[in-house]
Short mmCIF file of C-alpha atoms in Angstrom, two decimals:
data_model
loop_
_atom_site.label_atom_id
_atom_site.label_comp_id
_atom_site.label_asym_id
_atom_site.label_seq_id
_atom_site.Cartn_x
_atom_site.Cartn_y
_atom_site.Cartn_z
CA UNK A 293 -16.83 11.36 -14.16
CA UNK A 294 -13.39 11.86 -14.65
CA UNK A 295 -10.96 8.86 -15.03
CA UNK A 296 -7.26 9.05 -13.65
CA UNK A 297 -4.36 6.63 -13.83
CA UNK A 298 -1.66 5.92 -10.85
CA UNK A 299 1.28 3.76 -12.10
CA UNK A 300 2.98 2.18 -9.54
CA UNK A 301 6.80 0.21 -10.59
CA UNK A 302 7.17 -3.09 -10.04
CA UNK A 303 11.02 -4.14 -9.41
CA UNK A 304 10.29 -7.42 -10.44
CA UNK A 305 9.00 -6.30 -13.51
CA UNK A 306 10.38 -2.79 -14.69
CA UNK A 307 8.78 -2.68 -18.31
CA UNK A 308 5.28 -3.28 -16.54
CA UNK A 309 4.15 -1.05 -13.69
CA UNK A 310 0.74 -1.98 -11.75
CA UNK A 311 -1.80 0.22 -13.17
CA UNK A 312 -4.59 1.95 -10.53
CA UNK A 313 -7.41 3.40 -12.35
CA UNK A 314 -9.90 5.60 -10.25
CA UNK A 315 -13.76 6.49 -11.76
CA UNK A 316 -15.44 5.03 -14.67
CA UNK A 317 -12.56 1.94 -14.31
CA UNK A 318 -14.95 -1.20 -15.32
CA UNK A 319 -15.81 -0.71 -18.81
CA UNK A 320 -11.22 -1.26 -19.43
CA UNK A 321 -11.76 -4.97 -17.57
CA UNK A 322 -12.64 -6.31 -21.19
CA UNK A 323 -9.57 -5.06 -23.04
CA UNK A 324 -7.19 -5.87 -19.84
CA UNK A 325 -8.39 -9.46 -20.09
CA UNK A 326 -7.98 -9.84 -23.30
CA UNK A 327 -5.79 -12.88 -24.72
CA UNK A 328 -5.86 -14.03 -21.17
CA UNK A 329 -7.59 -17.15 -19.68
CA UNK A 330 -9.23 -15.34 -16.71
CA UNK A 331 -10.74 -17.00 -13.76
CA UNK A 332 -12.65 -14.60 -10.96
CA UNK A 333 -12.79 -15.20 -7.41
CA UNK A 334 -15.61 -13.14 -5.65
CA UNK A 335 -18.13 -13.31 -2.69
CA UNK A 336 -22.02 -14.16 -2.41
CA UNK A 337 -22.73 -10.27 -2.36
CA UNK A 338 -21.02 -9.51 -5.72
CA UNK A 339 -22.26 -12.28 -7.29
CA UNK A 340 -25.26 -11.24 -6.40
CA UNK A 341 -25.09 -7.96 -7.35
CA UNK A 342 -23.37 -8.43 -10.41
CA UNK A 343 -24.48 -11.43 -11.95
CA UNK A 344 -23.64 -10.60 -15.58
CA UNK A 345 -20.26 -8.96 -15.02
CA UNK A 346 -19.47 -12.63 -12.55
CA UNK A 347 -21.22 -14.82 -15.18
CA UNK A 348 -18.83 -13.73 -17.98
CA UNK A 349 -15.91 -15.75 -16.62
CA UNK A 350 -15.26 -19.09 -14.96
CA UNK A 351 -15.76 -17.96 -11.46
CA UNK A 352 -15.07 -19.21 -7.76
CA UNK A 353 -17.04 -17.73 -4.59
CA UNK A 354 -15.41 -17.57 -1.46
CA UNK A 355 -17.33 -16.71 2.20
CA UNK A 356 -18.22 -13.19 3.63
CA UNK A 357 -16.52 -11.84 6.46
CA UNK A 358 -12.88 -11.58 8.06
CA UNK A 359 -13.41 -14.92 9.35
CA UNK A 360 -13.01 -16.41 5.80
CA UNK A 361 -9.23 -14.62 5.58
CA UNK A 362 -7.57 -17.82 6.37
CA UNK A 363 -4.86 -20.35 5.11
CA UNK A 364 -8.09 -23.00 4.98
CA UNK A 365 -9.82 -20.78 2.49
CA UNK A 366 -6.54 -20.80 0.22
CA UNK A 367 -6.61 -24.35 0.71
CA UNK A 368 -10.43 -24.44 -0.87
CA UNK A 369 -10.13 -21.83 -3.58
CA UNK A 370 -6.64 -23.57 -4.69
CA UNK A 371 -8.06 -27.26 -4.72
CA UNK A 372 -11.42 -25.65 -6.94
CA UNK A 373 -8.53 -23.85 -9.26
CA UNK A 374 -7.29 -27.52 -9.69
CA UNK A 375 -10.80 -28.96 -10.26
CA UNK A 376 -11.08 -26.01 -12.83
CA UNK A 377 -7.96 -27.23 -14.71
CA UNK A 378 -6.10 -24.00 -13.84
CA UNK A 379 -2.36 -23.89 -14.43
CA UNK A 380 0.27 -21.75 -14.75
CA UNK A 381 -1.31 -19.88 -17.39
CA UNK A 382 -4.20 -18.88 -16.04
CA UNK A 383 -4.82 -15.35 -14.80
CA UNK A 384 -6.90 -14.70 -11.62
CA UNK A 385 -9.01 -11.30 -11.08
CA UNK A 386 -10.47 -10.72 -7.78
CA UNK A 387 -13.72 -8.89 -8.02
CA UNK A 388 -14.85 -7.69 -4.24
CA UNK A 389 -13.59 -6.02 -1.21
CA UNK A 390 -10.52 -6.10 0.71
CA UNK A 391 -11.02 -9.64 1.89
CA UNK A 392 -11.16 -11.02 -1.62
CA UNK A 393 -8.28 -9.01 -3.53
CA UNK A 394 -6.20 -10.53 -0.27
CA UNK A 395 -7.25 -13.80 -0.75
CA UNK A 396 -6.80 -13.44 -4.87
CA UNK A 397 -3.39 -11.95 -4.45
CA UNK A 398 -2.24 -14.67 -2.21
CA UNK A 399 -3.65 -17.47 -4.41
CA UNK A 400 -2.37 -16.22 -7.56
CA UNK A 401 1.09 -16.13 -5.81
CA UNK A 402 1.26 -19.59 -4.48
CA UNK A 403 -1.01 -21.59 -6.71
CA UNK A 404 1.41 -23.86 -8.85
CA UNK A 405 4.20 -21.41 -7.48
CA UNK A 406 2.69 -18.51 -9.31
CA UNK A 407 -0.09 -17.74 -12.27
CA UNK A 408 0.77 -15.76 -15.38
CA UNK A 409 -0.78 -12.71 -13.71
CA UNK A 410 -3.69 -11.45 -11.55
CA UNK A 411 -5.58 -7.88 -11.12
CA UNK A 412 -8.57 -6.84 -9.34
CA UNK A 413 -11.90 -5.16 -9.57
CA UNK A 414 -11.92 -3.50 -6.09
CA UNK A 415 -15.16 -2.67 -4.98
CA UNK A 416 -15.63 -1.29 -1.69
CA UNK A 417 -13.92 2.02 -0.54
CA UNK A 418 -11.62 0.45 1.70
CA UNK A 419 -10.31 -2.03 -1.25
CA UNK A 420 -10.45 0.78 -3.56
CA UNK A 421 -8.24 3.42 -1.02
CA UNK A 422 -5.84 0.59 0.78
CA UNK A 423 -6.36 -2.98 0.43
CA UNK A 424 -6.11 -3.67 -3.05
CA UNK A 425 -3.23 -1.48 -3.88
CA UNK A 426 0.55 -2.20 -3.18
CA UNK A 427 0.51 -5.48 -3.72
CA UNK A 428 0.54 -6.65 -0.10
CA UNK A 429 -1.36 -9.96 0.12
CA UNK A 430 -2.14 -11.76 2.96
CA UNK A 431 -4.50 -14.06 5.43
CA UNK A 432 -4.77 -14.11 9.28
CA UNK A 433 -3.62 -16.59 11.79
CA UNK A 434 -5.88 -17.21 14.74
CA UNK A 435 -6.88 -13.94 14.78
CA UNK A 436 -3.77 -11.87 13.98
CA UNK A 437 -3.75 -9.92 11.07
CA UNK A 438 -2.03 -10.63 8.29
CA UNK A 439 0.52 -13.21 9.81
CA UNK A 440 0.92 -14.88 6.24
CA UNK A 441 1.04 -13.52 3.21
CA UNK A 442 3.32 -12.18 0.52
CA UNK A 443 4.67 -9.21 -1.59
CA UNK A 444 3.29 -9.36 -4.97
CA UNK A 445 1.75 -6.53 -6.92
CA UNK A 446 -0.92 -6.72 -9.25
CA UNK A 447 -1.13 -6.09 -13.21
CA UNK A 448 -3.97 -3.83 -12.55
CA UNK A 449 -6.75 -2.34 -10.03
CA UNK A 450 -9.97 -1.09 -11.25
CA UNK A 451 -11.29 1.09 -8.88
CA UNK A 452 -14.74 1.87 -10.39
CA UNK A 453 -16.90 4.63 -7.95
CA UNK A 454 -20.37 3.52 -9.67
CA UNK A 455 -19.93 0.11 -7.99
CA UNK A 456 -19.65 2.02 -4.42
CA UNK A 457 -23.60 2.53 -4.65
CA UNK A 458 -24.53 -0.57 -3.99
CA UNK A 459 -21.92 -0.55 -0.13
CA UNK A 460 -23.76 0.36 3.13
CA UNK A 461 -23.05 3.44 4.75
CA UNK A 462 -21.14 1.07 7.48
CA UNK A 463 -18.59 0.05 4.92
CA UNK A 464 -18.40 3.19 3.14
CA UNK A 465 -17.25 5.17 6.40
CA UNK A 466 -14.74 2.35 7.25
CA UNK A 467 -12.82 2.58 3.72
CA UNK A 468 -12.83 6.85 4.82
CA UNK A 469 -10.78 6.11 7.59
CA UNK A 470 -8.07 5.02 5.35
CA UNK A 471 -7.75 7.79 3.51
CA UNK A 472 -7.50 10.10 6.57
CA UNK A 473 -4.85 8.14 7.50
CA UNK A 474 -2.74 8.62 4.23
CA UNK A 475 -3.55 12.76 4.60
CA UNK A 476 -2.00 12.59 8.38
CA UNK A 477 1.08 10.33 6.97
CA UNK A 478 2.01 12.70 4.53
CA UNK A 479 -0.37 15.22 2.57
CA UNK A 480 -1.99 17.74 4.80
CA UNK A 481 -4.09 18.90 1.72
CA UNK A 482 -5.98 15.44 2.15
CA UNK A 483 -6.59 15.47 5.74
CA UNK A 484 -8.20 19.14 5.21
CA UNK A 485 -10.58 18.13 2.41
CA UNK A 486 -12.42 16.03 5.56
CA UNK A 487 -12.67 19.34 7.68
CA UNK A 488 -15.66 20.84 7.80
CA UNK A 489 -17.55 18.07 5.98
CA UNK A 490 -19.83 15.25 7.43
CA UNK A 491 -19.85 11.63 5.75
CA UNK A 492 -23.20 12.62 4.16
CA UNK A 493 -21.80 15.97 2.75
CA UNK A 494 -18.46 13.82 1.36
CA UNK A 495 -20.57 10.86 0.19
CA UNK A 496 -23.10 13.21 -1.48
CA UNK A 497 -20.19 14.47 -3.60
CA UNK A 498 -18.36 12.47 -6.17
CA UNK A 499 -16.23 14.85 -7.05
CA UNK A 500 -14.53 15.33 -4.23
CA UNK A 501 -14.50 11.72 -2.87
CA UNK A 502 -12.82 10.86 -6.28
CA UNK A 503 -10.09 14.13 -5.39
CA UNK A 504 -9.78 12.25 -1.99
CA UNK A 505 -9.16 8.58 -3.97
CA UNK A 506 -7.03 9.88 -6.21
CA UNK A 507 -4.90 11.60 -3.83
CA UNK A 508 -4.66 8.56 -1.25
CA UNK A 509 -3.86 6.08 -4.00
CA UNK A 510 -1.31 8.63 -5.37
CA UNK A 511 0.32 8.83 -1.53
CA UNK A 512 0.25 5.28 -1.26
CA UNK A 513 2.01 4.75 -5.02
CA UNK A 514 4.59 6.92 -3.86
CA UNK A 515 5.51 5.17 -0.55
CA UNK A 516 5.20 1.96 -2.15
CA UNK A 517 7.48 2.97 -5.03
CA UNK A 518 10.18 3.96 -2.64
CA UNK A 519 9.78 0.78 -0.33
CA UNK A 520 8.06 -1.87 -1.99
CA UNK A 521 8.59 -4.74 0.58
CA UNK A 522 8.23 -2.09 3.83
CA UNK A 523 12.01 -2.43 5.20
CA UNK A 524 11.55 1.54 5.91
CA UNK A 525 9.01 4.11 4.68
CA UNK A 526 6.33 2.27 3.94
CA UNK A 527 6.37 1.16 7.59
CA UNK A 528 4.73 4.75 8.03
CA UNK A 529 1.44 3.15 6.32
CA UNK A 530 0.73 1.39 9.72
CA UNK A 531 0.07 4.42 11.47
CA UNK A 532 -3.32 3.34 13.43
CA UNK A 533 -2.78 -0.32 12.56
CA UNK A 534 -0.51 -1.38 15.58
CA UNK A 535 -3.59 -0.46 17.94
CA UNK A 536 -5.90 -0.85 15.36
CA UNK A 537 -5.31 -4.59 14.61
CA UNK A 538 -5.33 -5.45 18.52
CA UNK A 539 -8.78 -4.10 18.66
CA UNK A 540 -9.93 -6.10 15.76
CA UNK A 541 -8.10 -9.26 17.39
CA UNK A 542 -9.37 -8.69 20.84
CA UNK A 543 -13.15 -7.48 20.20
CA UNK A 544 -14.47 -8.88 16.93
CA UNK A 545 -16.82 -5.98 17.10
CA UNK A 546 -15.42 -2.92 14.70
CA UNK A 547 -14.58 -3.23 10.82
CA UNK A 548 -10.60 -3.04 9.95
CA UNK A 549 -11.49 0.96 9.15
CA UNK A 550 -13.51 1.51 12.52
CA UNK A 551 -10.24 -0.35 14.30
CA UNK A 552 -7.88 2.19 12.20
CA UNK A 553 -9.88 4.98 13.32
CA UNK A 554 -9.58 4.39 17.03
CA UNK A 555 -6.20 3.51 16.38
CA UNK A 556 -5.26 6.91 14.18
CA UNK A 557 -6.21 8.59 17.81
CA UNK A 558 -4.49 6.42 19.99
CA UNK A 559 -1.33 7.24 18.25
CA UNK A 560 -2.39 11.04 18.26
CA UNK A 561 -2.86 10.79 21.60
CA UNK A 562 0.40 9.35 22.50
CA UNK A 563 1.85 12.11 19.88
CA UNK A 564 0.91 14.98 22.55
CA UNK A 565 2.24 12.48 25.24
CA UNK A 566 5.83 12.46 23.30
CA UNK A 567 5.63 16.17 22.35
CA UNK A 568 5.75 15.76 18.46
CA UNK A 569 2.15 16.91 18.16
CA UNK A 570 -0.07 19.94 20.05
CA UNK A 571 -3.21 19.29 21.91
CA UNK A 572 -5.26 21.17 18.96
CA UNK A 573 -4.27 19.14 16.06
CA UNK A 574 -5.25 16.11 18.21
CA UNK A 575 -8.39 17.81 18.59
CA UNK A 576 -8.83 18.46 14.76
CA UNK A 577 -8.02 14.68 14.39
CA UNK A 578 -10.49 13.66 16.24
CA UNK A 579 -13.34 16.07 14.88
CA UNK A 580 -12.42 14.69 11.65
CA UNK A 581 -12.63 10.98 12.56
CA UNK A 582 -15.91 11.94 14.30
CA UNK A 583 -17.43 14.11 11.10
CA UNK A 584 -17.21 10.57 8.88
CA UNK A 585 -19.25 8.76 11.64
CA UNK A 586 -15.88 6.70 12.68
CA UNK A 587 -15.31 5.90 16.58
CA UNK A 588 -12.59 7.75 18.22
CA UNK A 589 -12.46 5.17 21.30
CA UNK A 590 -13.46 1.79 21.97
CA UNK A 591 -17.11 1.57 23.47
CA UNK A 592 -16.99 1.36 27.10
CA UNK A 593 -19.58 -1.31 27.10
CA UNK A 594 -17.30 -3.86 25.29
CA UNK A 595 -14.94 -6.05 27.79
CA UNK A 596 -11.57 -5.71 26.80
CA UNK A 597 -8.64 -4.59 28.39
CA UNK A 598 -5.35 -2.63 28.11
CA UNK A 599 -3.59 -5.94 29.15
CA UNK A 600 -5.73 -8.08 26.19
CA UNK A 601 -4.32 -5.05 23.88
CA UNK A 602 -0.88 -5.47 24.74
CA UNK A 603 -0.60 -8.91 24.35
CA UNK A 604 -2.34 -8.40 20.89
CA UNK A 605 0.35 -5.96 20.13
CA UNK A 606 3.12 -8.24 21.29
CA UNK A 607 2.30 -10.60 18.77
CA UNK A 608 2.18 -8.27 15.97
CA UNK A 609 4.20 -8.68 12.96
CA UNK A 610 5.65 -5.28 13.05
CA UNK A 611 7.29 -6.64 16.50
CA UNK A 612 11.22 -7.69 16.35
CA UNK A 613 12.32 -9.03 19.63
CA UNK A 614 10.76 -6.84 22.64
CA UNK A 615 10.99 -3.84 20.10
CA UNK A 616 8.32 -2.53 18.12
CA UNK A 617 7.72 -0.01 15.39
CA UNK A 618 5.37 2.50 16.17
CA UNK A 619 4.05 5.09 13.71
CA UNK A 620 3.38 8.29 15.45
CA UNK A 621 1.69 11.71 13.95
CA UNK A 622 4.30 14.52 13.96
CA UNK A 623 1.87 17.21 12.69
CA UNK A 624 -1.32 17.28 9.97
CA UNK A 625 0.45 15.72 7.08
CA UNK A 626 3.22 14.50 8.62
CA UNK A 627 4.55 11.48 10.76
CA UNK A 628 7.58 9.43 12.00
CA UNK A 629 8.38 5.80 12.61
CA UNK A 630 10.06 5.29 16.14
CA UNK A 631 11.15 1.63 17.29
CA UNK A 632 10.73 1.70 21.12
CA UNK A 633 10.91 -1.65 23.97
CA UNK A 634 7.56 -2.71 24.34
CA UNK A 635 7.55 -1.66 27.68
CA UNK A 636 7.97 2.18 26.63
CA UNK A 637 4.99 1.90 24.03
CA UNK A 638 3.10 0.62 27.22
CA UNK A 639 3.99 3.51 28.83
CA UNK A 640 3.40 5.66 26.36
CA UNK A 641 -0.55 4.89 25.72
CA UNK A 642 -1.27 4.59 29.59
CA UNK A 643 -4.74 6.39 30.33
CA UNK A 644 -5.18 6.69 26.53
CA UNK A 645 -6.47 3.29 25.92
#
């Protein structure tokens, strides 16, 4: 399998960019941790699947699922670090999916006001394609996504594709939604890689999946390098997330990537109404999403109203006063960010949700 490294500049450490390694990456871990005092944060599934790997290091397990992504879990981990004698010279490694990496990055940033460093072994496709890259580390509050957090990039992210073999198909599908999103934002060739493929043909082709991962991470790395703390261009990465997060909050039925897939279709429909996207392009987006086995709309049997979703959007961290940044595709490989009143957004998505 090919292995490729992508660097993301860190303004606070210009001499040491964040390193993302994609392919056969896991063998690098021992070298990266040489001379450090690592403590691993992981979850029970990873501990069971990789006992030899986790057993090499002192480790802490957190629970499974989105409900664990809270300040309560952060507090529990910090207490365990204190019990283990961890200090500012300790080094924290998150081995797991996006929930593990988010908790790890946040803990590493706040425990004793920050430890010597941290890195990730990203084991889910969602984590490899998105969650572990770029330095956003946050937890939820009352079901609202990532409302509390920090910007702090890891020293390294190891994206070993062989670790994806243990993932359920549903988790793999959820990760592909973030790759489709990146293609829509700024890489038409990446989006087109999904067209004509099915979930089975794509995931059964390691070389194609590798190319998609490299392109996805490469695009995100370029965006983060230009705007690490999301003052402008990085907000484009929120395409599909405004309503995706609202769907997660209001239904508790969908995985993050599944909700983002629906959010992409909402944004595409709104872009057609706004005159930014053609109906044919909207149809191509929906076909690509369906081809990966992802949902394009909310299941009609789920009891959720448009007013509930709008109320969740109003609490989104992207809102300022009565306005919100909403990202719309303006083509297949182009997107724009529009700041609009919440009332305008509600009118724009009428009959779409």
